[in-house]
Coordinates of C-alpha atoms in Angstrom, one line a residue:
M1 CA 0.0 0.0 0.0
S2 CA 1.3 3.4 -1.0
D3 CA 2.5 6.1 1.5
R4 CA -0.2 8.3 -0.1
H5 CA -2.7 6.6 2.2
F6 CA -1.0 8.1 5.2
A7 CA -0.9 11.7 3.9
H8 CA -3.8 12.7 6.0
W9 CA -3.6 10.1 8.8
P10 CA -5.2 11.5 12.0
R11 CA -2.4 13.3 13.9
T12 CA -3.1 11.8 17.3
L13 CA -3.4 8.2 16.3
P14 CA -0.7 5.5 15.8
R15 CA -0.7 3.5 12.6
H16 CA -0.7 0.2 14.5
L17 CA -3.5 -0.8 16.9
T18 CA -2.9 -3.2 19.9
V19 CA -6.2 -4.8 20.9
P20 CA -7.1 -7.0 23.9
A21 CA -6.3 -10.7 23.2
T22 CA -9.4 -11.7 25.1
H23 CA -12.9 -13.1 24.8
L24 CA -15.4 -10.5 23.7
Y25 CA -17.5 -11.1 26.8
R26 CA -14.7 -9.6 28.9
N27 CA -15.6 -6.2 27.5
I28 CA -18.9 -5.9 29.3
E29 CA -17.5 -7.7 32.3
I30 CA -14.9 -5.0 32.7
S31 CA -17.3 -2.1 31.9
A32 CA -19.7 -3.5 34.6
L33 CA -16.8 -3.7 37.1
R34 CA -15.8 -0.1 36.3
Y35 CA -19.3 1.5 35.9
P36 CA -21.8 -0.7 37.7
T37 CA -24.5 1.9 38.2
K38 CA -24.1 3.7 34.9
A39 CA -26.7 3.5 32.2
A40 CA -25.6 0.9 29.6
L41 CA -28.9 0.9 27.7
V42 CA -31.8 3.3 27.4
F43 CA -35.0 1.9 25.8
Y44 CA -37.9 4.3 25.5
D45 CA -36.8 6.0 28.7
S46 CA -36.3 2.7 30.6
V47 CA -32.7 2.4 31.8
I48 CA -30.6 -0.8 32.2
S49 CA -27.4 -0.4 34.2
Y50 CA -24.1 -2.1 33.4
A51 CA -24.4 -4.2 36.5
R52 CA -27.9 -5.4 35.4
L53 CA -26.7 -6.0 31.9
Q54 CA -23.9 -8.3 33.0
D55 CA -26.1 -10.1 35.5
E56 CA -28.9 -10.8 33.0
T57 CA -26.4 -11.8 30.4
E58 CA -24.9 -14.5 32.7
R59 CA -28.3 -15.8 33.7
L60 CA -29.3 -16.2 30.0
A61 CA -25.9 -17.8 29.2
A62 CA -26.5 -20.4 32.0
H63 CA -30.0 -21.2 30.5
L64 CA -28.4 -21.7 27.1
Q65 CA -25.8 -24.1 28.6
Q66 CA -27.9 -25.9 31.2
V67 CA -31.3 -26.1 29.5
C68 CA -30.7 -25.8 25.8
G69 CA -27.5 -27.8 25.8
V70 CA -25.4 -25.1 24.1
R71 CA -21.7 -26.0 23.9
K72 CA -18.6 -24.3 22.9
G73 CA -18.7 -23.4 19.2
D74 CA -22.4 -24.1 18.8
R75 CA -24.2 -21.6 16.6
V76 CA -27.2 -19.8 18.1
L77 CA -29.6 -17.6 16.1
L78 CA -30.4 -14.1 17.3
Y79 CA -33.5 -13.0 15.5
M80 CA -34.5 -9.6 16.9
Q81 CA -34.9 -5.8 16.4
N82 CA -32.7 -3.3 18.3
S83 CA -33.7 -3.9 21.9
P84 CA -32.1 -4.6 25.3
Q85 CA -32.9 -8.3 24.6
F86 CA -30.7 -8.2 21.4
V87 CA -27.7 -6.9 23.5
I88 CA -28.3 -9.3 26.4
G89 CA -28.9 -12.2 23.9
Y90 CA -25.7 -11.4 21.9
Y91 CA -23.5 -11.3 25.0
A92 CA -25.2 -14.3 26.6
I93 CA -24.4 -16.4 23.5
L94 CA -20.8 -15.3 23.7
R95 CA -20.7 -16.0 27.4
A96 CA -21.9 -19.5 26.7
D97 CA -18.8 -19.8 24.4
A98 CA -21.2 -20.2 21.4
V99 CA -21.3 -18.3 18.1
V100 CA -23.8 -15.5 17.5
V101 CA -25.7 -15.8 14.2
P102 CA -27.5 -12.5 13.8
V103 CA -30.6 -12.8 11.6
N104 CA -32.5 -10.0 9.9
P105 CA -35.9 -9.7 11.7
M106 CA -37.6 -9.2 8.3
N107 CA -36.8 -12.8 7.3
L108 CA -39.7 -15.1 7.2
T109 CA -39.9 -18.9 7.9
E110 CA -38.5 -20.1 4.6
E111 CA -35.6 -17.7 4.9
L112 CA -35.0 -18.7 8.5
R113 CA -34.9 -22.3 7.4
H114 CA -31.7 -21.6 5.5
Y115 CA -30.0 -20.2 8.6
V116 CA -31.1 -23.1 10.8
S117 CA -29.9 -25.6 8.2
D118 CA -26.7 -23.9 7.1
A119 CA -25.5 -22.9 10.5
G120 CA -26.7 -26.2 12.1
A121 CA -28.4 -24.1 14.8
R122 CA -30.5 -25.8 17.5
T123 CA -31.4 -22.8 19.5
I124 CA -32.9 -19.4 18.6
L125 CA -33.6 -16.2 20.6
A126 CA -36.7 -14.5 19.1
P127 CA -39.3 -11.9 20.0
Q128 CA -43.0 -12.9 20.5
D129 CA -44.1 -10.9 17.5
L130 CA -41.9 -13.0 15.2
F131 CA -42.4 -16.4 17.0
A132 CA -45.0 -17.4 14.4
Q133 CA -42.1 -17.5 11.9
V134 CA -40.1 -19.7 14.2
R135 CA -42.8 -22.1 15.4
P136 CA -43.0 -24.4 12.2
L137 CA -39.2 -24.9 12.3
L138 CA -39.2 -25.7 16.0
R139 CA -42.0 -28.2 15.5
E140 CA -40.1 -29.8 12.6
G141 CA -36.9 -30.0 14.6
L142 CA -38.5 -31.6 17.6
A143 CA -40.4 -34.1 15.4
A144 CA -37.1 -35.0 13.7
A145 CA -35.4 -35.3 17.1
A146 CA -38.1 -37.7 18.3
A147 CA -37.1 -40.1 15.5
D148 CA -33.4 -39.4 15.6
P149 CA -31.8 -37.4 18.5
A150 CA -28.9 -36.5 16.1
A151 CA -31.2 -35.1 13.4
P152 CA -30.6 -31.4 12.5
G153 CA -33.1 -28.7 13.3
L154 CA -34.2 -26.4 16.1
R155 CA -34.8 -27.8 19.6
H156 CA -35.1 -24.7 21.7
A157 CA -36.4 -21.1 21.5
V158 CA -36.3 -18.3 24.1
V159 CA -39.2 -15.9 23.4
A160 CA -38.9 -12.3 24.4
A161 CA -41.5 -9.5 24.9
Y162 CA -39.9 -6.1 24.2
S163 CA -42.4 -4.5 26.6
D164 CA -40.6 -6.2 29.5
Y165 CA -37.8 -3.7 29.1
A166 CA -40.0 -0.7 28.3
T167 CA -41.6 -0.1 31.6
A168 CA -40.9 3.5 32.4
P169 CA -43.4 6.3 31.5
T170 CA -42.5 7.8 28.2
G171 CA -43.9 10.4 25.8
L172 CA -42.0 8.8 22.9
P173 CA -43.9 7.1 20.1
V174 CA -43.7 3.4 21.0
P175 CA -44.4 1.0 18.1
S176 CA -47.1 -1.6 18.8
F177 CA -44.6 -4.5 18.5
V178 CA -42.7 -3.0 21.4
S179 CA -45.6 -2.0 23.7
A180 CA -47.5 -5.3 23.2
P181 CA -47.9 -7.1 26.6
R182 CA -46.1 -10.4 27.2
E183 CA -48.0 -13.4 25.9
P184 CA -47.8 -16.8 27.6
V185 CA -45.3 -19.2 26.0
T186 CA -46.8 -22.7 25.7
E187 CA -45.1 -24.2 22.6
P188 CA -43.0 -27.3 23.4
G189 CA -39.3 -26.4 23.2
A190 CA -40.0 -22.7 23.9
V191 CA -39.6 -20.8 27.1
A192 CA -40.4 -17.1 28.0
W193 CA -37.3 -14.9 28.3
T194 CA -38.4 -13.8 31.8
E195 CA -38.7 -17.4 32.9
A196 CA -35.2 -18.2 31.6
L197 CA -33.8 -15.3 33.7
A198 CA -35.9 -15.9 36.8
A199 CA -34.3 -19.3 37.3
G200 CA -31.1 -17.5 38.4
R201 CA -28.7 -20.0 37.0
R202 CA -25.0 -19.2 36.6
P203 CA -22.8 -20.3 33.6
A204 CA -19.7 -22.4 33.5
P205 CA -16.3 -20.7 33.3
I206 CA -15.3 -19.2 30.0
E207 CA -13.3 -21.6 27.8
A208 CA -13.1 -19.9 24.4
G209 CA -10.1 -17.9 23.4
P210 CA -9.4 -15.1 20.9
D211 CA -9.1 -17.4 18.0
D212 CA -12.4 -19.3 18.5
L213 CA -15.4 -18.4 16.5
A214 CA -17.6 -15.6 18.0
V215 CA -19.9 -14.1 15.4
M216 CA -21.1 -15.3 12.1
P217 CA -23.1 -12.7 10.1
Y218 CA -24.5 -13.8 6.8
T219 CA -23.9 -11.9 3.6
S220 CA -26.9 -10.4 1.8
G221 CA -27.1 -13.3 -0.6
T222 CA -27.0 -11.4 -3.8
T223 CA -25.8 -14.5 -5.5
G224 CA -27.6 -17.6 -4.3
H225 CA -28.2 -18.3 -0.7
P226 CA -26.6 -16.1 2.0
K227 CA -23.2 -17.3 3.3
G228 CA -22.0 -17.2 6.9
C229 CA -18.9 -15.1 7.5
M230 CA -16.7 -16.7 10.1
H231 CA -15.3 -14.2 12.6
T232 CA -13.3 -14.9 15.7
H233 CA -13.2 -13.0 19.0
R234 CA -10.0 -11.5 17.7
S235 CA -11.4 -10.2 14.4
V236 CA -14.5 -8.8 16.1
M237 CA -12.5 -7.3 18.9
Y238 CA -10.3 -5.5 16.4
N239 CA -13.0 -3.4 14.8
T240 CA -14.7 -3.0 18.2
V241 CA -11.6 -1.1 19.4
A242 CA -10.6 0.4 16.1
G243 CA -13.9 2.4 15.6
T244 CA -13.7 3.9 19.1
Q245 CA -10.1 4.9 18.6
W246 CA -10.6 6.4 15.2
L247 CA -13.6 8.4 16.1
G248 CA -12.5 9.3 19.6
T249 CA -15.4 7.7 21.6
P250 CA -15.0 8.5 25.3
Q251 CA -16.6 6.6 28.2
D252 CA -19.2 9.4 28.7
A253 CA -20.3 9.2 25.1
V254 CA -24.0 8.8 24.4
S255 CA -24.8 6.9 21.2
L256 CA -28.1 6.8 19.5
V257 CA -28.2 3.3 17.9
V258 CA -30.8 3.2 15.1
L259 CA -28.9 1.2 12.5
P260 CA -29.9 -2.5 12.9
L261 CA -27.8 -4.4 15.4
F262 CA -28.0 -7.6 13.3
H263 CA -25.9 -5.8 10.7
V264 CA -22.2 -5.4 11.3
T265 CA -22.1 -1.6 11.1
G266 CA -24.7 -1.1 13.9
M267 CA -23.3 -4.1 15.8
Q268 CA -19.8 -3.0 15.9
N269 CA -19.9 0.8 16.1
G270 CA -23.2 1.2 17.8
M271 CA -23.2 -1.7 20.3
N272 CA -19.8 -3.4 20.7
G273 CA -17.7 -0.3 20.6
S274 CA -19.9 1.6 23.0
L275 CA -20.0 -1.2 25.5
Y276 CA -16.2 -1.6 25.3
V277 CA -15.6 2.0 26.4
G278 CA -18.4 2.0 28.9
A279 CA -20.6 4.5 27.0
T280 CA -24.4 4.7 27.1
I281 CA -26.5 3.3 24.2
V282 CA -29.9 4.8 23.4
L283 CA -31.8 2.2 21.4
L284 CA -34.3 2.8 18.7
P285 CA -35.7 -0.4 17.0
R286 CA -36.9 1.2 13.8
W287 CA -36.2 4.5 12.1
D288 CA -38.5 7.2 13.1
R289 CA -37.3 10.7 12.4
D290 CA -39.2 12.4 15.1
A291 CA -38.4 9.8 17.8
A292 CA -34.7 10.0 16.8
A293 CA -34.7 13.8 17.1
Q294 CA -36.5 13.6 20.5
L295 CA -34.0 11.1 21.8
I296 CA -31.0 13.2 20.6
Q297 CA -32.4 16.2 22.4
R298 CA -33.5 14.3 25.6
Y299 CA -30.3 12.4 26.2
R300 CA -27.8 14.8 24.8
V301 CA -26.7 12.2 22.3
T302 CA -23.1 12.9 21.3
G303 CA -22.8 10.6 18.3
T304 CA -24.9 8.5 16.0
Q305 CA -24.7 6.5 12.8
M306 CA -27.2 6.9 10.0
I307 CA -27.3 5.7 6.4
V308 CA -28.0 8.1 3.6
T309 CA -31.7 7.4 3.5
M310 CA -32.1 8.2 7.2
V311 CA -30.2 11.5 6.8
V312 CA -32.3 12.4 3.8
D313 CA -35.5 11.7 5.8
L314 CA -34.2 13.6 8.9
L315 CA -33.4 16.7 6.9
S316 CA -36.7 16.5 5.1
N317 CA -38.6 16.8 8.4
P318 CA -40.5 20.1 8.5
R319 CA -40.3 20.0 12.3
L320 CA -36.5 19.7 12.3
A321 CA -35.9 23.3 13.7
E322 CA -38.0 22.4 16.8
Y323 CA -35.4 20.0 18.1
D324 CA -32.1 20.8 19.8
L325 CA -29.6 18.6 18.1
S326 CA -26.5 20.6 19.2
S327 CA -25.1 17.8 21.4
I328 CA -24.1 15.7 18.4
S329 CA -20.5 16.1 17.5
R330 CA -20.3 13.0 15.2
L331 CA -22.6 11.7 12.5
S332 CA -21.1 8.8 10.6
G333 CA -22.3 6.1 8.3
G334 CA -21.7 4.0 5.2
G335 CA -23.3 1.6 2.9
A336 CA -23.8 4.1 0.1
A337 CA -22.1 7.3 -0.8
M338 CA -23.5 10.4 0.7
P339 CA -24.6 12.7 -2.2
E340 CA -22.9 16.1 -2.1
A341 CA -26.1 18.0 -2.1
V342 CA -27.3 16.1 1.0
A343 CA -24.0 16.5 2.8
T344 CA -24.1 20.3 2.1
R345 CA -27.7 20.5 3.5
L346 CA -26.5 18.6 6.6
K347 CA -23.7 21.0 7.1
E348 CA -26.0 24.1 6.6
L349 CA -28.8 22.8 8.9
C350 CA -26.8 20.9 11.6
Q351 CA -23.2 22.1 11.3
L352 CA -22.2 18.5 10.9
D353 CA -19.8 16.7 8.5
Y354 CA -20.9 13.2 7.5
I355 CA -18.0 10.9 8.3
E356 CA -18.3 8.1 5.8
G357 CA -16.7 4.7 6.1
Y358 CA -16.5 1.4 4.3
G359 CA -16.7 -2.2 5.3
M360 CA -18.5 -5.5 4.8
S361 CA -19.9 -8.4 6.7
E362 CA -16.7 -10.2 5.6
T363 CA -14.7 -7.5 7.4
M364 CA -16.9 -7.1 10.5
A365 CA -17.5 -3.4 9.6
P366 CA -14.9 -0.9 8.6
T367 CA -11.7 -1.3 6.8
H368 CA -11.8 2.4 5.7
I369 CA -13.0 5.6 7.5
N370 CA -12.6 9.2 6.7
P371 CA -10.2 11.1 9.0
P372 CA -12.5 13.1 11.2
E373 CA -10.3 16.2 10.9
R374 CA -10.4 16.0 7.1
P375 CA -13.4 14.1 5.8
M376 CA -14.1 14.1 2.1
K377 CA -17.6 14.0 0.6
Q378 CA -18.8 10.9 -1.3
C379 CA -15.7 9.2 -0.1
L380 CA -15.0 5.9 1.7
G381 CA -12.0 7.4 3.5
I382 CA -8.6 5.9 4.0
P383 CA -7.5 2.4 5.3
I384 CA -7.6 2.3 9.1
F385 CA -5.0 0.8 11.4
D386 CA -3.1 -2.2 10.1
V387 CA -5.2 -2.5 6.9
D388 CA -3.5 -2.9 3.5
A389 CA -6.1 -1.9 0.9
R390 CA -5.5 -1.6 -2.8
V391 CA -7.4 -0.8 -6.0
V392 CA -6.4 -3.4 -8.5
D393 CA -7.2 -4.6 -12.0
P394 CA -9.8 -7.3 -11.4
A395 CA -8.2 -9.6 -14.0
T396 CA -4.5 -9.2 -13.2
F397 CA -4.6 -7.9 -9.6
A398 CA -2.0 -5.3 -10.6
E399 CA -2.3 -2.2 -8.4
L400 CA -3.7 0.7 -10.3
P401 CA -2.5 4.4 -10.1
P402 CA -4.7 7.2 -8.7
G403 CA -7.8 7.9 -10.8
E404 CA -8.1 4.5 -12.4
V405 CA -11.1 2.4 -11.5
G406 CA -10.5 -1.1 -10.2
E407 CA -11.6 -3.6 -7.5
I408 CA -10.9 -2.9 -3.8
I409 CA -9.0 -5.7 -2.1
V410 CA -8.3 -5.7 1.6
H411 CA -5.9 -7.4 4.0
G412 CA -6.3 -6.8 7.7
P413 CA -6.9 -8.2 11.2
Q414 CA -10.7 -7.8 10.9
V415 CA -11.1 -9.9 7.7
M416 CA -13.1 -13.1 8.2
Q417 CA -11.6 -16.6 8.2
G418 CA -13.9 -17.6 5.4
Y419 CA -17.4 -18.7 4.5
W420 CA -19.0 -21.3 6.8
G421 CA -19.0 -24.7 5.1
Q422 CA -18.2 -23.1 1.7
P423 CA -14.5 -23.9 0.9
Q424 CA -15.0 -23.1 -2.8
A425 CA -16.6 -19.8 -2.2
T426 CA -13.9 -19.0 0.4
E427 CA -11.2 -19.8 -2.1
A428 CA -12.8 -17.6 -4.8
A429 CA -13.1 -14.7 -2.3
F430 CA -9.4 -14.4 -1.6
V431 CA -6.2 -13.8 -3.6
T432 CA -2.6 -14.0 -2.3
L433 CA -0.3 -11.1 -3.2
D434 CA 3.1 -10.3 -1.7
G435 CA 2.6 -13.2 0.7
K436 CA -0.6 -11.6 2.1
R437 CA -4.2 -13.0 1.9
F438 CA -6.4 -10.3 0.4
L439 CA -10.2 -10.4 0.4
R440 CA -11.8 -9.5 -3.0
T441 CA -14.6 -7.1 -2.1
G442 CA -16.3 -7.0 -5.6
D443 CA -16.5 -3.2 -5.2
L444 CA -15.1 -0.9 -7.8
A445 CA -13.3 2.3 -6.6
R446 CA -10.6 4.7 -7.4
T447 CA -8.1 6.5 -5.2
D448 CA -7.0 10.1 -5.4
E449 CA -3.5 11.6 -5.0
H450 CA -4.0 11.8 -1.3
G451 CA -4.8 8.1 -0.8
Y452 CA -8.5 8.5 -0.3
F453 CA -10.8 5.8 -1.7
F454 CA -13.9 6.7 -3.7
M455 CA -16.6 4.2 -4.5
V456 CA -17.6 3.9 -8.2
D457 CA -19.9 0.9 -8.0
R458 CA -20.3 -2.8 -7.5
L459 CA -18.2 -4.9 -9.8
K460 CA -21.3 -6.2 -11.6
R461 CA -23.4 -3.1 -11.4
M462 CA -22.5 -1.3 -14.6
I463 CA -24.5 0.0 -17.5
N464 CA -23.0 -0.4 -21.0
A465 CA -24.6 2.3 -23.1
S466 CA -23.3 2.2 -26.7
G467 CA -19.9 1.0 -25.4
F468 CA -19.7 3.7 -22.7
K469 CA -19.5 2.4 -19.1
V470 CA -21.9 4.1 -16.8
W471 CA -21.6 3.7 -13.0
P472 CA -25.1 4.1 -11.5
A473 CA -23.8 5.4 -8.1
E474 CA -22.2 8.3 -9.8
V475 CA -25.4 9.2 -11.7
E476 CA -27.4 8.9 -8.5
A477 CA -25.1 11.3 -6.6
L478 CA -25.4 13.9 -9.3
M479 CA -29.2 13.6 -9.4
Y480 CA -29.6 14.3 -5.7
A481 CA -28.7 17.9 -6.5
H482 CA -32.1 18.4 -8.1
P483 CA -34.4 20.0 -5.4
A484 CA -37.4 17.8 -6.3
I485 CA -35.6 14.5 -5.8
Q486 CA -35.9 12.8 -2.4
E487 CA -34.5 9.5 -3.4
V488 CA -33.3 8.0 -6.7
C489 CA -32.0 4.6 -7.9
V490 CA -30.4 4.3 -11.3
I491 CA -30.7 1.0 -13.3
A492 CA -30.2 -0.2 -16.8
A493 CA -33.1 -0.3 -19.3
R494 CA -33.2 -2.1 -22.6
D495 CA -32.6 0.1 -25.7
E496 CA -32.8 -1.1 -29.3
R497 CA -30.1 1.3 -30.4
R498 CA -27.7 1.6 -27.4
G499 CA -28.2 -2.0 -26.1
E500 CA -28.7 -0.5 -22.7
T501 CA -29.7 2.9 -21.6
V502 CA -29.9 4.7 -18.2
K503 CA -33.1 4.8 -16.3
A504 CA -33.7 6.7 -13.0
V505 CA -36.4 5.5 -10.6
V506 CA -37.3 8.6 -8.6
V507 CA -39.2 9.4 -5.3
L508 CA -40.2 13.1 -5.4
R509 CA -40.3 15.3 -2.3
D510 CA -43.9 15.9 -1.3
A511 CA -43.9 19.6 -2.2
F512 CA -42.9 18.8 -5.8
K513 CA -45.4 16.0 -6.5
G514 CA -47.6 17.0 -9.4
Q515 CA -45.4 20.0 -10.0
V516 CA -42.5 18.3 -11.9
S517 CA -42.8 15.9 -14.8
E518 CA -40.6 13.0 -15.6
Q519 CA -39.5 14.7 -18.8
E520 CA -38.4 17.7 -16.8
I521 CA -36.1 15.5 -14.7
V522 CA -34.7 14.0 -17.9
D523 CA -34.0 17.4 -19.3
W524 CA -32.5 18.7 -16.1
A525 CA -30.2 15.6 -15.9
H526 CA -29.1 16.1 -19.5
G527 CA -28.0 19.6 -18.6
H528 CA -26.1 18.5 -15.5
M529 CA -24.0 15.5 -16.6
A530 CA -22.4 13.9 -19.7
A531 CA -24.9 12.9 -22.3
Y532 CA -23.9 9.2 -22.2
K533 CA -24.6 8.9 -18.5
S534 CA -27.7 11.1 -18.3
P535 CA -30.9 9.1 -17.7
R536 CA -33.0 8.9 -20.9
L537 CA -35.9 7.4 -18.9
V538 CA -37.3 8.6 -15.6
S539 CA -40.1 6.8 -13.6
F540 CA -41.8 8.3 -10.5
V541 CA -42.6 5.9 -7.7
D542 CA -43.9 6.4 -4.2
S543 CA -41.0 4.5 -2.6
L544 CA -37.9 2.5 -3.4
P545 CA -37.5 -1.1 -2.2
K546 CA -35.1 -1.4 0.8
S547 CA -33.3 -4.1 2.7
G548 CA -33.7 -4.6 6.4
T549 CA -30.6 -2.4 6.8
G550 CA -32.3 0.4 4.9
K551 CA -30.2 0.1 1.7
V552 CA -31.9 0.6 -1.6
Q553 CA -32.3 -2.7 -3.3
W554 CA -31.2 -1.8 -6.8
R555 CA -31.2 -5.4 -7.9
A556 CA -34.9 -5.7 -7.3
L557 CA -35.6 -2.7 -9.5
Q558 CA -33.3 -4.1 -12.1
E559 CA -35.0 -7.4 -12.2
R560 CA -38.4 -5.7 -12.5
E561 CA -37.1 -3.7 -15.4
K562 CA -35.9 -6.9 -17.1
D563 CA -39.2 -8.7 -16.5
A564 CA -41.1 -5.8 -17.9
A565 CA -39.0 -5.7 -21.1
A566 CA -39.0 -9.5 -21.6
P567 CA -42.2 -9.7 -23.8
D568 CA -40.7 -7.1 -26.1
A569 CA -37.7 -9.4 -26.6
L570 CA -39.8 -12.2 -28.0

């Protein structure tokens, strides 16, 4: 990696990071020892101290070991929204020396079936509002076990009611799935969360070490079934510490955590990093722009992470001026480049720079973050401590000079061991250069003369219009400058003459609906970017499809476009 990448290295930080060579559970154990009465979690004005967090984590870990039969290295599914139970469940699984398999709570039974089968999980922690999705799999697993005790499938479920941890009076808007009273748990194999804790069991001594598996997030499954990314206590610990060091998170920080905890960005920077330093986490299960603003004001939140769509929605709130957001000193995020027009609006309205970063499930969150003293807009940042990241030719793996577009490859302590049970996929995901094992990210980027990385697009997300390569993310960023556009996704459309042409699927701001035509957007785009990349087609929609982490699902729109064009191809 070139010395260019260190040109704007944060002045107060070393280039190498020494992290604890310990089990991840030790982080909350130590924070509870240091700050027993301090608020670890705030959930709709209900407070859980560090001492209570550790105590309940140990009780649940003992239930997993003594009732569910969880052993060292077993995979346990964690299928929940952001909540105290997610945090307690996550650390209880670790305390039982097992492996956390975080599952998107938007997944339904058939999607869950893959996680159960692929991970070989026998135990799941789930909320009562989603237990209907779990029940068929639990019944199948128990039926199979009756015939053959060694058969795969679920055997145990711990069922939580979010309302058990939202008991304080609150004026905040509480979603119905949170406020719903606890329901009795009568299903064979299942037990109520409160019952599991009430038994007061204590777990066996910790056996796992830093090189044992700790967390196994699954990739989004853009090609075939999702794959489990194997992370050890060491690789998870690395980014747990790195994020707090890079962004300067002190023990008295207050973090609003609204990014999903099942996703590595929220998991690491929102949860694990905050608990490592002994900070306070204010939890929000689902994005609600008014609730988020109220919580920032009420708890004097010092930092938060939001993806671009959240920032756009927050800034679109006509009531924004009613809230005091002045306590926030850091707003960071990633997943998609922040359009310059939105970043400018954020700076004007909130006096905040958006600190962008870059990472993947395969790297347990960031490999790149912008230097807080010199952030660049629409930029992934620079490689963080101990990371060797390069932009290479995808065919030859030769490193490319600044300005040329190639694939990002990364080598670092936070990179996964490989994909669970997928040796061929693992082999295809890595390349060895200069004696180092690099992960192929499949993301296209370029670097500048200062060593900053700029996303261009996914390796396969490219539009070929009359031989010109069009990168949709670049077009989207340009289009956000139009005052009528709230959200936009750019896809390829079939064109008889050009082969493919550029189409923009647009969500208009409320004030412009009925006032702006699709052709006017086409004309404006033609005047604001090169003709070959300017959208020839614009389609207005009420909303864009999004994943459980809030990212726009461009592939879904692309598939719809292909399906719509199919009859014409006959």
